[in-house]
Amino acid sequence: MESTQTDHNRHQGSGQEQGKRPRVVVVGGGFGGLNAARSLRKADVDVTLIDRRNFHLFQPLLYQVATGTLSPGNIASPLRVIFRRQKNCFVRLGEVTDFDLDENCVLLGDERVPFDYLVVASGAVDFYFGNDDWAQEAPGMKSIESAIEIRREVLSAFERAENANDAEERNRALTFVIVGGGPTGVELAGAISELARHTMRNDFRRIDPSHSKIYLLDASPRVLEHYPEDLSQKAQADLERLGVEVKTKSRVTAIEPDYVEYTLDGETQRIESETVLWAAGVRASPLGAKLAEAAGVELGRGGQVAVNNDLSVEGHSNVFVIGDLAAAKGEDGKQLPGIAPVAIQEAAYLGKKVIPARIKGEEPKPFRYRDLGTMAVIGRRAAIAQVGERHFSGTIAWLMWLFIHLMQLVQFQNRMLVFVQWGWSYLTWGKTTRLITGHPGDDMEQVSPNAAANAKPEPHAAASS
Amino acid sequence: MESTQTDHNRHQGSGQEQGKRPRVVVVGGGFGGLNAARSLRKADVDVTLIDRRNFHLFQPLLYQVATGTLSPGNIASPLRVIFRRQKNCFVRLGEVTDFDLDENCVLLGDERVPFDYLVVASGAVDFYFGNDDWAQEAPGMKSIESAIEIRREVLSAFERAENANDAEERNRALTFVIVGGGPTGVELAGAISELARHTMRNDFRRIDPSHSKIYLLDASPRVLEHYPEDLSQKAQADLERLGVEVKTKSRVTAIEPDYVEYTLDGETQRIESETVLWAAGVRASPLGAKLAEAAGVELGRGGQVAVNNDLSVEGHSNVFVIGDLAAAKGEDGKQLPGIAPVAIQEAAYLGKKVIPARIKGEEPKPFRYRDLGTMAVIGRRAAIAQVGERHFSGTIAWLMWLFIHLMQLVQFQNRMLVFVQWGWSYLTWGKTTRLITGHPGDDMEQVSPNAAANAKPEPHAAASS
């Protein structure tokens, strides 16, 4: 199989004659890109999937890595393994830097990868509403590295508390602030509370971790504001039952190494905390701006690229944008939310309908999102779900959540292992991947009782990526 | 349980009256320290276990993290979980900086932790024979971070090869050099070969990973030189069957970003490679020198501290050194090897015999190491083992290795999960934790076909710790 071809820009499946088939380049190996490439597995095309990372990440369970239940390996699958048997798919590790839509090329630095059809699905990144310095103090939840950073910060906080010299220092270490009351913030707050109240309850000798204070701040009037109001209320009640202090209508105005400030009813409040986690906002990946500029189309407020009703970019019927990067509209005219089911349906639509139709010179039917429901999990036997007009909460919603997430995990092995790990965790409240890894030097500084609070080290640069 | 005591240097089990019982301070949570603390679980003492990391690492399987079979969470267990039910053990996360043996105190920066008995088991670190700059090019295998660094380097090399522009670049990327033919080097070489030849064989479209060149360099006349000669030969034959080129009597003289040089029979040879892994030497932790200086005793050539036959330091009958840090002697007068069984037996001897005897004012019997055998694994159904006078190899030795390592893993959950993961890997040749994580920026540079070879980024600072 070792190829001696010199024109390395022409990728094709092994055993296929070169250059005969339409070339589809997919940028991004998240839910959108992965499913776009997979849905083309029987199409008579050559697919090149380009990603910066060598794995697909099952983002919905990232918070379980951040709180020590799962290992990164449980929720990440190498793209090469996923596409091993899809012979028309070439996986290319690399970073797309720009697009040349006149020449139909994707640029990876100096290298040009030509395409006949392009699918851009580079997703979203954490967004700090212009306060980029907050990324230093409040890691987000978009990558394995940032989840491990959160795990390190949360676990180190308990260690600092155990080593604290006085009550003030101890209380500050045991105060956690999660900014953002969407699904990610709710999941994180619930999981940290369970970690403190159950998993770790016998692990320390001087502190009682269940005395931790966990705050969930959100600027909107209620948590999970995109969900029906009764489910928001259920979620808030579940959080409060877990000891989380939910502060709505609270807009964060400052994040410093040892405190957070926010305004509530026009007054500035302060919470002394060294552990602030960011779940308040994401923004479309910067590639969206590059693509919009190359195509001469509009960029939405959240950085998304405007698309036609076949998900193509205006004026470029062979260039498509899907997932969190796309400003696709639902039947009600509203922009579709940045969630996995939207990306997956868009991907299938491209792979099964639009690209085959274009190749045949036909015109595809417009994309139509089918809302199968949404859900969020708060903790053990506590979740909410909306399916059509029906609302679920409590144990039944939690079981639905569990079932759907297990089924969705990409690989059989991961599914089975996650199942075993979850089963074990459920029985024992155990979280055995509670490892403080990555920056041993930093940890030492953090847990040293003599380290000044404002000497807190900078989080890893990847925390904001 | 939240304590308001102000004298935070006095640790004791909950429910125990303060300051009444002898205080045993254990430095290090590896095999030695962990087992020393555990063997004191029924003793009428207060144990403080101090470690820089919050977990015990099962080092013998670290190479499986480095080659993508296991997740870090599979081979690391939080110390607090291990000691949750041992109420007389206080786990203290912190870095010991020095010892004050006149005042019987361990120093953590400015903090002083007093002891009545001290057990120092801070283990070993990678040693580059004075060529500390080699650590930049050739990561070692002593920490989770360095194992993940190795995983990143090895996996990125295949990606670079897939993206290479010419045969020379491709061949250099597919050349791996492991320095050191001891058990770790043999395990790494075998595992990388299996990764290339089996696990990844269908994963690429332009390269055939099984064309990789894997070199194992060792300065001594044979691999596994501390094993009987027939087993060395078996191991070398197994390695060669796996396609590893074993180069004995080969002393490395230079490690640069894109090549390694070594001398063989007085001649300098060069291997073009960007992926060099270090398994050639370890040295006792730097705390050994601090302790030897504080106690006024001799420091061995490998940095180990000389000990009496009860493992105490000369002139300090309440200060003990065990594991890789100790220069303990066997019955034949030779220094005992730096392997887990030695550390574990020394720990049990201290906890069960010496410290209880000292407390009662009795004199313990000298330590005697009972050699239960040694083993090394090369690959699937390929291992060697020596048990007393009997030598084993092939499948039987591999099954022994498998059984013993499963039994030794600290926690039941880890054992079960590793068992599931291994079973799955065995059936499928799959390695699903093949994740390139940690330094996305570096990866991009490494896999970019345009990056100059000498622009290879520095490995993580932890690689040499």
XYZ file of C-alpha atoms in Angstrom, chain A residues 1-3 8 11 14 52-55 71-74 76-78 80-81 83-87 89-95 108 110-111 144-145 155 159 162-165 170-171 174 199-200 202-208 211 411-414 416-417 420-421 424 431-440 443-444 447 449-450 460 462, chain B residues 1-3 8 11 14 52-55 71-74 76-78 80-81 83-87 89-95 108-111 144-145 155 159 162-163 165 170-171 174 199-200 202-208 211 411-414 416-417 420-421 424 431-440 443-444 447 449-450 460 462:
162
model
C 0.000 0.000 0.000
C 2.963 2.341 0.306
C 2.345 4.867 -2.395
C 0.212 14.220 -2.904
C -6.160 11.574 -2.428
C -6.996 2.448 -2.373
C -6.389 19.163 13.811
C -6.854 16.294 16.236
C -6.567 12.598 15.493
C -9.790 11.709 17.285
C -11.157 8.748 31.145
C -10.517 10.724 27.963
C -10.118 7.404 26.156
C -13.709 6.518 27.035
C -12.649 9.846 22.253
C -12.139 7.552 19.274
C -9.289 7.823 16.779
C -8.480 6.406 11.656
C -10.183 3.634 13.584
C -12.772 5.192 9.039
C -10.537 2.142 8.815
C -13.001 0.210 6.688
C -14.358 3.158 4.727
C -11.912 2.881 1.873
C -12.183 8.155 3.121
C -8.715 9.572 3.625
C -8.067 11.010 7.092
C -5.693 13.945 7.064
C -4.307 15.357 10.299
C -3.681 19.031 9.756
C -4.853 22.541 10.440
C -3.213 23.994 5.135
C 1.419 26.365 2.157
C -0.291 23.180 1.114
C -9.962 17.092 26.405
C -7.159 19.350 27.575
C -9.366 18.255 42.663
C -6.285 19.383 48.423
C -7.177 20.040 53.357
C -3.835 21.839 53.719
C -5.314 25.247 54.573
C -4.053 27.165 57.588
C -10.267 26.699 53.552
C -13.661 28.162 52.693
C -14.048 24.923 48.873
C -17.746 10.421 46.078
C -15.227 12.185 48.294
C -14.747 9.962 53.417
C -11.546 10.906 51.662
C -10.276 13.765 53.793
C -9.290 14.003 57.436
C -9.530 17.724 58.185
C -12.229 18.984 55.851
C -15.701 17.786 55.065
C -19.406 21.693 53.109
C -17.472 2.615 19.186
C -18.675 -0.604 20.650
C -15.720 -0.877 22.960
C -16.228 2.568 24.358
C -19.210 -1.302 26.745
C -16.451 0.208 28.854
C -19.103 -0.939 32.971
C -17.566 2.232 34.370
C -19.506 0.646 38.852
C -14.787 8.201 40.565
C -11.491 6.533 39.998
C -10.073 8.770 37.335
C -9.677 11.517 39.874
C -6.133 12.190 38.745
C -4.395 15.508 39.029
C -2.277 15.301 35.905
C -0.691 17.513 33.328
C 1.234 20.162 35.196
C 2.811 18.746 38.306
C -0.209 21.611 41.177
C 2.523 21.873 43.728
C -1.544 23.006 46.876
C -0.266 26.321 51.761
C 2.339 29.037 51.425
C -2.788 25.614 30.108
C -5.339 24.923 25.498
C -15.390 16.412 60.606
C -14.321 19.925 59.716
C -11.463 20.593 62.059
C -1.884 21.935 61.576
C -2.048 15.010 62.063
C -10.199 10.997 63.247
C 3.593 15.283 45.102
C 0.886 13.523 43.123
C -2.581 12.585 44.302
C -2.407 9.057 42.918
C -5.870 4.989 29.728
C -3.987 6.687 32.562
C -7.051 6.108 34.731
C -6.642 2.356 34.288
C -3.524 5.125 38.499
C -5.574 5.172 41.691
C -6.136 8.219 43.874
C -7.303 9.125 49.045
C -9.425 6.323 47.645
C -6.634 5.050 52.165
C -10.264 6.074 52.573
C -10.966 3.389 55.140
C -7.571 3.417 56.829
C -8.464 5.962 59.455
C -3.586 7.407 57.577
C -3.575 11.059 56.598
C -2.784 11.711 52.928
C -0.917 14.947 52.374
C -0.385 16.318 48.877
C 2.839 18.255 48.897
C 6.463 18.322 47.879
C 7.684 21.024 52.789
C 8.984 24.441 51.869
C 8.472 26.527 55.015
C 6.235 23.955 56.597
C 1.864 9.635 33.244
C 2.836 12.879 31.553
C 1.307 8.529 16.977
C 0.743 11.043 10.876
C 1.249 9.816 5.994
C 1.672 13.494 5.108
C 6.332 14.659 0.625
C 8.531 9.259 5.224
C 11.195 6.747 6.193
C 8.672 5.741 10.417
C -3.196 -2.436 15.334
C -2.679 0.240 12.702
C -5.360 -0.762 7.881
C -5.491 2.758 9.215
C -3.489 4.678 6.641
C -3.949 5.197 2.921
C -0.481 6.192 1.727
C 1.872 4.441 4.113
C 2.097 0.900 5.345
C 7.249 -0.903 7.114
C -8.238 -1.493 42.878
C -10.905 -3.933 41.924
C -12.431 -1.574 39.422
C -9.170 -1.002 37.643
C -11.885 -5.436 36.036
C -11.674 -2.626 33.510
C -12.137 -5.996 29.820
C -9.867 -3.645 27.906
C -11.027 -6.570 23.846
C -5.867 0.238 20.795
C -8.568 2.770 21.284
C -6.773 5.216 23.505
C -4.583 6.213 20.610
C -5.153 9.877 21.342
C -2.734 12.628 20.500
C -3.424 14.923 23.420
C -1.729 17.483 25.566
C -0.118 19.956 23.207
C -2.295 20.550 20.193
C 1.175 18.375 17.241
C 0.223 20.690 14.449
C 2.478 16.901 11.562
C 4.666 18.610 6.192
C 6.271 22.012 5.940
C 6.894 18.764 27.979
C 7.604 16.723 32.829
